[in-house]
Amino acid sequence: MHVHAHDDGHESHAAGDVGAISRRVAWALGLTASLMIVEFIGGWLSGSLALMADAGHMLSDAAALAASWWALRRSVVPATDQRTFGERRSETLAALFNGALLFLVAGGILHEAWERFSEPSQVRAGLMLAVSSIGLLANIAGLLLLHRDRKSSLNLEGAWQHVAGDAAGSLCAVAAAVGILFGGARWAILDPIASAAVSILILIGAYRLLKRTVGVLMEHAPGDIDVRQVRETIATTPGVVGVHCLHVWTISANCRAMSAHVAHAADCTPLELLHRLHERLSHAFRVEHITLQLEPPGFDGCTGHDEWCQIESDGTAAITPK
């Protein structure tokens, strides 16, 4: 006997929310694109690598925000017979794209910074300070636009990471400009130092984002769910004599799924047991899609390698390899 249940209140994004979120992303995209042009021109006129690097980062941000906007629209496409979860993984793909792009941009900036360490160039610190200050204010506005939604999906977290990297870049550029302005040409090395510092911050954020994204694509269990605890929760439910073939994975950032084969006692009422299991699992672990196969004692419908969890005479759960 099978059951599949889900709670529509835990969808990754309600259709009514997507319009508001995508508008905020669009505003952030407009700010980023405008600022990219300003910083590119300002970096070229002032001779600042920090500004040019930040402009290059913003080019990647514009692409990342555009990808995030597209993924938001795709994430609410209804499921079909062939695409049973709809297009929810589009958000994860956008996050993967964003993370990879962050690595490429940081690598390019580090390479150029290394070249300038050996031969620092002249920088017009006043113009650099003015442009980087404008950039910092615009990036703060972008962060505020995206902050309330950043935890709702990996996609939006990736977009926020891009803008946060921009803000860090602008802050470093401001600090370098102030140092050069008051310290003179001998402090011009602050420009590539600021660029290298920004790159390191970008790489740290990109690594964290890609690690989480790959976990979703590889269908790892969510980080806040202890699968052994899930197994024991099922096994210790009255009416259950064993559980095996347990799988817990993530469809998208806010959509979790679980399946298991559950052996039940001969005198157990399957319908009551299903309701009991679903209530315990959905509340304890926030799993939206639960699929359970109830099996009579002695039946083994799973051919894969897994652990078997059964209840001992003293009421404890014992886990052994199949």
Short mmCIF file of C-alpha atoms in Angstrom, two decimals:
data_model
loop_
_atom_site.label_atom_id
_atom_site.label_comp_id
_atom_site.label_asym_id
_atom_site.label_seq_id
_atom_site.Cartn_x
_atom_site.Cartn_y
_atom_site.Cartn_z
CA MET A 1 0.00 0.00 0.00
CA HIS A 2 1.34 3.42 -0.95
CA VAL A 3 0.56 6.93 0.13
CA HIS A 4 1.85 10.22 -1.22
CA ALA A 5 1.00 13.44 0.52
CA HIS A 6 2.14 17.04 0.43
CA ASP A 7 1.32 20.35 2.00
CA ASP A 8 0.67 23.08 -0.55
CA GLY A 9 1.45 25.70 2.06
CA HIS A 10 5.16 24.78 1.80
CA GLU A 11 5.62 25.32 -1.94
CA SER A 12 8.87 27.08 -2.81
CA HIS A 13 7.03 30.21 -3.94
CA ALA A 14 3.31 30.84 -4.05
CA ALA A 15 2.26 32.12 -7.47
CA GLY A 16 1.05 35.38 -5.93
CA ASP A 17 4.48 36.01 -4.36
CA VAL A 18 6.53 35.52 -7.51
CA GLY A 19 5.38 38.78 -9.09
CA ALA A 20 6.46 40.85 -6.06
CA ILE A 21 9.77 39.01 -5.67
CA SER A 22 10.60 39.20 -9.38
CA ARG A 23 9.90 42.96 -9.35
CA ARG A 24 12.41 43.40 -6.54
CA VAL A 25 14.93 41.33 -8.48
CA ALA A 26 14.25 43.47 -11.57
CA TRP A 27 14.91 46.65 -9.58
CA ALA A 28 18.17 45.18 -8.30
CA LEU A 29 19.07 44.23 -11.88
CA GLY A 30 18.40 47.78 -13.10
CA LEU A 31 20.54 49.28 -10.32
CA THR A 32 23.37 46.83 -11.00
CA ALA A 33 23.38 47.41 -14.78
CA SER A 34 23.38 51.21 -14.37
CA LEU A 35 26.12 51.11 -11.78
CA MET A 36 28.20 48.75 -13.94
CA ILE A 37 28.31 51.37 -16.70
CA VAL A 38 29.20 54.15 -14.24
CA GLU A 39 32.01 52.12 -12.61
CA PHE A 40 33.42 50.95 -15.93
CA ILE A 41 33.67 54.52 -17.21
CA GLY A 42 34.96 55.75 -13.84
CA GLY A 43 37.56 52.98 -13.65
CA TRP A 44 38.76 53.68 -17.18
CA LEU A 45 39.05 57.43 -16.57
CA SER A 46 40.69 57.09 -13.14
CA GLY A 47 42.94 54.14 -14.01
CA SER A 48 41.61 52.15 -11.04
CA LEU A 49 41.74 48.37 -11.28
CA ALA A 50 39.49 48.11 -8.22
CA LEU A 51 36.73 49.99 -10.02
CA MET A 52 37.25 48.07 -13.27
CA ALA A 53 37.20 44.81 -11.32
CA ASP A 54 34.00 45.82 -9.58
CA ALA A 55 32.47 46.74 -12.94
CA GLY A 56 33.42 43.29 -14.26
CA HIS A 57 31.86 41.72 -11.21
CA MET A 58 28.71 43.73 -11.84
CA LEU A 59 28.56 42.40 -15.38
CA SER A 60 28.41 38.91 -13.90
CA ASP A 61 25.86 40.16 -11.37
CA ALA A 62 23.61 41.46 -14.13
CA ALA A 63 23.72 38.02 -15.78
CA ALA A 64 23.12 36.35 -12.40
CA LEU A 65 20.16 38.56 -11.55
CA ALA A 66 18.69 37.99 -15.00
CA ALA A 67 19.07 34.24 -14.47
CA SER A 68 17.44 34.58 -11.05
CA TRP A 69 14.50 36.47 -12.53
CA TRP A 70 14.07 33.78 -15.22
CA ALA A 71 14.27 30.99 -12.62
CA LEU A 72 11.63 32.67 -10.46
CA ARG A 73 9.22 32.73 -13.38
CA ARG A 74 9.95 29.11 -14.24
CA SER A 75 9.66 27.84 -10.65
CA VAL A 76 5.87 28.24 -10.63
CA VAL A 77 5.24 26.52 -13.97
CA PRO A 78 2.60 23.84 -13.25
CA ALA A 79 3.61 20.20 -13.17
CA THR A 80 2.85 18.01 -16.17
CA ASP A 81 2.73 14.27 -16.79
CA GLN A 82 6.37 14.31 -17.91
CA ARG A 83 7.60 16.99 -15.49
CA THR A 84 5.98 15.84 -12.29
CA PHE A 85 7.69 18.47 -10.09
CA GLY A 86 7.23 21.26 -12.60
CA GLU A 87 10.25 23.51 -13.11
CA ARG A 88 11.33 23.88 -9.48
CA ARG A 89 14.91 22.83 -10.16
CA SER A 90 15.32 25.90 -12.41
CA GLU A 91 16.14 27.86 -9.25
CA THR A 92 18.88 25.39 -8.40
CA LEU A 93 20.29 25.59 -11.93
CA ALA A 94 20.36 29.38 -11.70
CA ALA A 95 22.21 29.12 -8.38
CA LEU A 96 24.74 26.75 -10.00
CA PHE A 97 25.24 29.24 -12.83
CA ASN A 98 25.68 32.09 -10.34
CA GLY A 99 28.25 30.20 -8.28
CA ALA A 100 30.31 29.18 -11.32
CA LEU A 101 30.21 32.75 -12.62
CA LEU A 102 31.46 34.07 -9.27
CA PHE A 103 34.48 31.76 -9.48
CA LEU A 104 35.33 32.95 -13.01
CA VAL A 105 35.04 36.64 -12.13
CA ALA A 106 37.13 36.26 -8.97
CA GLY A 107 39.81 34.39 -10.90
CA GLY A 108 40.03 37.14 -13.52
CA ILE A 109 40.30 39.86 -10.88
CA LEU A 110 43.02 37.98 -8.99
CA HIS A 111 45.03 37.55 -12.19
CA GLU A 112 44.91 41.26 -13.01
CA ALA A 113 45.67 42.21 -9.40
CA TRP A 114 48.77 40.00 -9.48
CA GLU A 115 49.98 41.87 -12.57
CA ARG A 116 49.54 45.22 -10.84
CA PHE A 117 51.33 44.20 -7.66
CA SER A 118 54.61 44.22 -9.59
CA GLU A 119 53.83 47.44 -11.44
CA PRO A 120 51.23 49.66 -9.72
CA SER A 121 49.68 52.20 -12.07
CA GLN A 122 48.72 55.82 -11.47
CA VAL A 123 45.23 56.26 -10.06
CA ARG A 124 43.04 59.38 -9.94
CA ALA A 125 42.00 58.86 -6.36
CA GLY A 126 39.39 61.64 -6.22
CA LEU A 127 37.38 60.25 -9.13
CA MET A 128 37.86 56.72 -7.81
CA LEU A 129 36.48 57.75 -4.41
CA ALA A 130 33.44 59.50 -5.90
CA VAL A 131 32.48 56.58 -8.17
CA SER A 132 33.11 53.88 -5.56
CA SER A 133 31.01 55.79 -3.02
CA ILE A 134 28.10 55.93 -5.46
CA GLY A 135 28.60 52.23 -6.09
CA LEU A 136 28.54 51.40 -2.39
CA LEU A 137 25.25 53.26 -1.87
CA ALA A 138 23.65 51.57 -4.88
CA ASN A 139 24.83 48.13 -3.73
CA ILE A 140 23.39 48.71 -0.27
CA ALA A 141 20.06 49.54 -1.94
CA GLY A 142 20.30 46.30 -3.95
CA LEU A 143 21.02 44.27 -0.82
CA LEU A 144 17.98 45.76 0.90
CA LEU A 145 15.80 44.87 -2.10
CA LEU A 146 16.90 41.22 -2.03
CA HIS A 147 17.43 40.66 1.70
CA ARG A 148 13.88 39.68 2.66
CA ASP A 149 13.76 36.93 0.01
CA ARG A 150 17.33 35.60 0.13
CA LYS A 151 16.53 32.61 2.40
CA SER A 152 13.57 31.47 0.30
CA SER A 153 15.70 29.74 -2.35
CA LEU A 154 19.28 28.99 -3.39
CA ASN A 155 18.65 31.04 -6.51
CA LEU A 156 17.90 34.23 -4.57
CA GLU A 157 20.70 33.45 -2.13
CA GLY A 158 23.06 33.36 -5.12
CA ALA A 159 21.75 36.70 -6.39
CA TRP A 160 22.22 38.21 -2.93
CA GLN A 161 25.78 36.83 -2.77
CA HIS A 162 26.58 38.58 -6.05
CA VAL A 163 25.32 41.94 -4.82
CA ALA A 164 27.06 41.43 -1.46
CA GLY A 165 30.30 40.83 -3.35
CA ASP A 166 29.71 44.09 -5.20
CA ALA A 167 29.15 45.94 -1.93
CA ALA A 168 32.38 44.51 -0.52
CA GLY A 169 34.16 45.53 -3.72
CA SER A 170 32.85 49.08 -3.51
CA LEU A 171 33.81 49.30 0.17
CA CYS A 172 37.35 48.11 -0.58
CA ALA A 173 37.58 50.58 -3.47
CA VAL A 174 36.46 53.41 -1.17
CA ALA A 175 39.11 52.44 1.39
CA ALA A 176 41.82 52.20 -1.28
CA ALA A 177 40.80 55.56 -2.77
CA VAL A 178 40.98 57.25 0.64
CA GLY A 179 44.43 55.74 1.26
CA ILE A 180 45.75 56.83 -2.14
CA LEU A 181 44.15 60.28 -1.83
CA PHE A 182 45.88 61.02 1.47
CA GLY A 183 48.98 58.86 1.08
CA GLY A 184 49.95 59.81 -2.45
CA ALA A 185 51.31 57.69 -5.30
CA ARG A 186 53.28 55.41 -2.98
CA TRP A 187 49.93 54.02 -1.78
CA ALA A 188 48.78 53.08 -5.28
CA ILE A 189 49.41 49.44 -4.39
CA LEU A 190 46.23 49.64 -2.28
CA ASP A 191 44.26 49.41 -5.53
CA PRO A 192 45.32 45.82 -6.43
CA ILE A 193 45.25 44.86 -2.73
CA ALA A 194 41.61 45.94 -2.55
CA SER A 195 40.87 43.97 -5.72
CA ALA A 196 42.49 40.82 -4.33
CA ALA A 197 40.56 41.18 -1.06
CA VAL A 198 37.28 41.43 -2.95
CA SER A 199 38.16 38.33 -4.98
CA ILE A 200 38.79 36.28 -1.84
CA LEU A 201 35.43 37.34 -0.39
CA ILE A 202 33.74 36.40 -3.66
CA LEU A 203 35.42 32.99 -3.71
CA ILE A 204 34.29 32.20 -0.15
CA GLY A 205 30.67 33.07 -0.98
CA ALA A 206 30.82 31.14 -4.27
CA TYR A 207 32.16 28.01 -2.56
CA ARG A 208 29.40 28.02 0.04
CA LEU A 209 26.72 28.55 -2.59
CA LEU A 210 28.04 25.80 -4.89
CA LYS A 211 28.37 23.36 -2.00
CA ARG A 212 24.69 23.77 -1.14
CA THR A 213 23.63 23.70 -4.79
CA VAL A 214 25.55 20.50 -5.57
CA GLY A 215 23.96 18.93 -2.50
CA VAL A 216 20.52 19.58 -3.97
CA LEU A 217 21.48 18.30 -7.42
CA MET A 218 23.05 15.16 -5.91
CA GLU A 219 19.86 14.68 -3.87
CA HIS A 220 21.60 14.75 -0.51
CA ALA A 221 19.40 14.93 2.56
CA PRO A 222 18.82 18.52 3.80
CA GLY A 223 21.53 19.63 6.20
CA ASP A 224 19.12 20.15 9.09
CA ILE A 225 17.61 16.64 8.86
CA ASP A 226 19.25 13.70 10.63
CA VAL A 227 18.23 10.70 8.50
CA ARG A 228 18.93 8.25 11.33
CA GLN A 229 16.48 10.21 13.44
CA VAL A 230 13.90 10.01 10.63
CA ARG A 231 14.43 6.25 10.48
CA GLU A 232 14.01 5.88 14.23
CA THR A 233 10.91 8.11 14.22
CA ILE A 234 9.26 5.80 11.71
CA ALA A 235 10.43 2.62 13.43
CA THR A 236 9.18 3.70 16.87
CA THR A 237 5.71 4.61 15.63
CA PRO A 238 3.10 2.26 17.11
CA GLY A 239 2.18 -0.40 14.56
CA VAL A 240 5.55 -0.34 12.76
CA VAL A 241 7.85 -3.35 13.06
CA GLY A 242 10.60 -2.19 10.69
CA VAL A 243 11.64 0.32 8.02
CA HIS A 244 14.07 0.13 5.10
CA CYS A 245 14.77 1.75 1.71
CA LEU A 246 14.53 5.17 3.34
CA HIS A 247 15.44 8.15 1.15
CA VAL A 248 15.31 11.86 2.02
CA TRP A 249 16.23 14.48 -0.57
CA THR A 250 15.59 18.03 -1.74
CA ILE A 251 13.68 19.00 -4.88
CA SER A 252 14.35 22.71 -4.40
CA ALA A 253 15.36 24.86 -1.43
CA ASN A 254 11.88 24.77 0.10
CA CYS A 255 10.58 21.47 -1.20
CA ARG A 256 11.69 18.28 0.54
CA ALA A 257 10.76 14.71 -0.32
CA MET A 258 10.96 11.37 1.45
CA SER A 259 10.16 7.76 0.62
CA ALA A 260 10.38 4.57 2.66
CA HIS A 261 9.25 0.94 2.87
CA VAL A 262 7.51 0.36 6.19
CA ALA A 263 6.80 -3.10 7.59
CA HIS A 264 3.72 -3.08 9.81
CA ALA A 265 2.27 -5.44 12.40
CA ALA A 266 -0.30 -7.98 11.23
CA ASP A 267 -3.03 -6.49 13.44
CA CYS A 268 -2.30 -2.89 12.37
CA THR A 269 -4.87 -0.78 10.50
CA PRO A 270 -2.94 0.60 7.46
CA LEU A 271 -5.01 3.77 7.08
CA GLU A 272 -4.55 4.76 10.71
CA LEU A 273 -0.83 4.00 10.51
CA LEU A 274 -0.43 6.16 7.39
CA HIS A 275 -2.13 9.10 9.05
CA ARG A 276 0.02 8.65 12.16
CA LEU A 277 3.27 8.46 10.18
CA HIS A 278 2.45 11.40 7.96
CA GLU A 279 1.58 13.61 10.93
CA ARG A 280 4.78 12.72 12.80
CA LEU A 281 7.09 13.15 9.80
CA SER A 282 5.61 16.34 8.37
CA HIS A 283 5.67 18.11 11.73
CA ALA A 284 9.04 16.85 13.01
CA PHE A 285 11.04 17.26 9.80
CA ARG A 286 9.05 19.65 7.57
CA VAL A 287 8.91 17.17 4.69
CA GLU A 288 6.31 18.18 2.10
CA HIS A 289 6.27 15.11 -0.19
CA ILE A 290 6.02 11.84 1.74
CA THR A 291 5.71 8.50 -0.06
CA LEU A 292 5.37 5.36 2.07
CA GLN A 293 5.03 1.74 1.01
CA LEU A 294 3.38 -0.34 3.71
CA GLU A 295 4.44 -3.98 3.72
CA PRO A 296 3.15 -6.98 5.72
CA PRO A 297 5.69 -8.83 7.89
CA GLY A 298 8.08 -10.94 5.81
CA PHE A 299 7.62 -8.98 2.58
CA ASP A 300 10.70 -7.28 1.10
CA GLY A 301 9.91 -5.19 -1.95
CA CYS A 302 13.22 -3.33 -2.07
CA THR A 303 16.19 -4.76 -3.98
CA GLY A 304 18.62 -1.93 -3.19
CA HIS A 305 21.29 -1.93 -0.49
CA ASP A 306 20.08 -0.18 2.63
CA GLU A 307 19.86 -0.41 6.39
CA TRP A 308 17.02 -2.23 8.12
CA CYS A 309 15.60 -0.69 11.26
CA GLN A 310 13.37 -2.78 13.49
CA ILE A 311 12.05 -2.61 17.04
CA GLU A 312 13.59 -4.88 19.65
CA SER A 313 11.64 -6.44 22.51
CA ASP A 314 12.71 -3.65 24.86
CA GLY A 315 11.22 -1.01 22.53
CA THR A 316 14.52 0.32 21.18
CA ALA A 317 15.29 0.71 17.46
CA ALA A 318 18.03 -1.60 16.14
CA ILE A 319 19.69 -0.75 12.80
CA THR A 320 21.44 -3.46 10.82
CA PRO A 321 22.66 -3.72 7.18
CA LYS A 322 20.30 -5.54 4.86
#
